[in-house]
Amino acid sequence: MRPGPGQGLAPLGRVLHSGRPVPKSPLLSHPSPDSPVAWRGGAAISRNAFLAHARQLAERMPPGRHYLAHCADRYRFAVTLAAGLMTGRTALLPSTFNASVAEQLRAFSGDVFVVTDDPGVDSELPLLRFSEDVPAPDEDLPVPDIPHEHAVAWVFTSGSTGAPVPHCKTWGKLVLNVQTECGELGLGRDTPFAVLATVPPQHMYGFETTVLMPLLCGGLLVAERPFFPADICDRLAALPHPRVLVTTPFHLRTLLEADIAVPAADLLVSATAPLDSALAARSEQAFACRLLEIYGSTETSQLASRRTLDGPAWTLFPGIRLVQRDGACWASGGHVEQEMPLGDIIELDDPRHFRLCGRNGDLVNVAGKRSSLGYLNAQLLAIDGVRDGAFFLPPDEDDIGRPAALVVAPGMSVQEVLAALRQRIDPVFLPRPVIQLDMLPRNATGKLPREVCQTLLARHRGQSPA
């Protein structure tokens, strides 16, 4: 017999811990059964309908304690997450899913199964197909309370700086995290805010800001994840106010360069890479609203925010502490599960404010001169005619530290790109080689995993098959 909601794996009843009740928080913050929780296909979905869908899926789940929510539809992802929470299960959230990742997940947890809304997906792992056939509930369903100590998910790093590494996220810390974020973004609970996103729900940024924040702060989660600029604008224009667009610098740049009419929003949120002030100014003007950036990582969750146009300083979320120690900056406090070193070079202004000075792995040292990949990327993208591009460092044995570059610049030759770069950077940092592409193979959050860059470099040099 398969475990149903609240039974089998980890009952969610009253659990005593050292004689005291275990702290819990509700799965949803929406006040009534009819309160809208999500927006899908142009219509609102009520709290009661969402809970009915989650309960039905929970009853169909196989016995495994770990599951992968392979759902492109954000509403279906949220329903799967809720079903897992109802039954005490833990999600595995890699940044992508393929045969190799499936093998890694099976090695991580032998009982893992996959919940998917893709009819074409095939996997060696047990599959549970998502079902839309859910009868309307004939009663008001209670919102379950989830123990704070419950392991909600193992979230895997993206691999942009090396092999993916899992990090555990517990319910109590996630609740504190997103409720703090909601306050820092200036989003109140009196009027439900609709959250449209160009990032996937499986990534930590998307998981926190586009799934958990609406669920736990009275917002409306938007099911669709548009990619093309016109689709993003159409989806945003169809949403009620207040409406929030959660995105990345890459997606913002692509949208604004499409030169199409942009609907007004009430807030823009960006993360995954620092945003330059010129793009921030264009974005605020186009969408007629503020743009706020979020700083964080898979390891720490979100830590700070800033309005890009107010200056370079970031403001830490309440309760978060940064300390410099052993050549690194360490984050702790608040919702951070355990003290963690940051992957960035941090300059502390005071206990609540800091500046980013590049990533630890970004330092470029050529012929005794130093720069950073972040600075070089900014100069490359500022060239008229360059649509996209990125510097990266070849393997250690290659070319005494000189960077290489991937470039999308239709109508420009390599020589023209290099000539334009020569006007902006010290010639010792000119990339060798410059690899021209029709499109950079960025992942769903706009990042370029290190292994992808190295593969492209090897192919360019004829070291592997095309």
Tab-separated table of C-alpha atoms in Angstrom, residues 111 169 173 180 232 354 374 389-390:
chain	number	residue	atom	x	y	z
A	111	ASP	CA	14.827	4.982	-3.858
A	169	LYS	CA	17.275	22.846	2.725
A	173	LYS	CA	14.893	27.949	7.193
A	180	THR	CA	12.397	37.906	4.718
A	232	ILE	CA	7.324	37.245	-21.935
A	354	PHE	CA	29.164	45.033	1.247
A	374	GLY	CA	33.434	39.861	-14.681
A	389	GLY	CA	29.687	36.771	-25.129
A	390	ALA	CA	31.779	35.489	-22.262
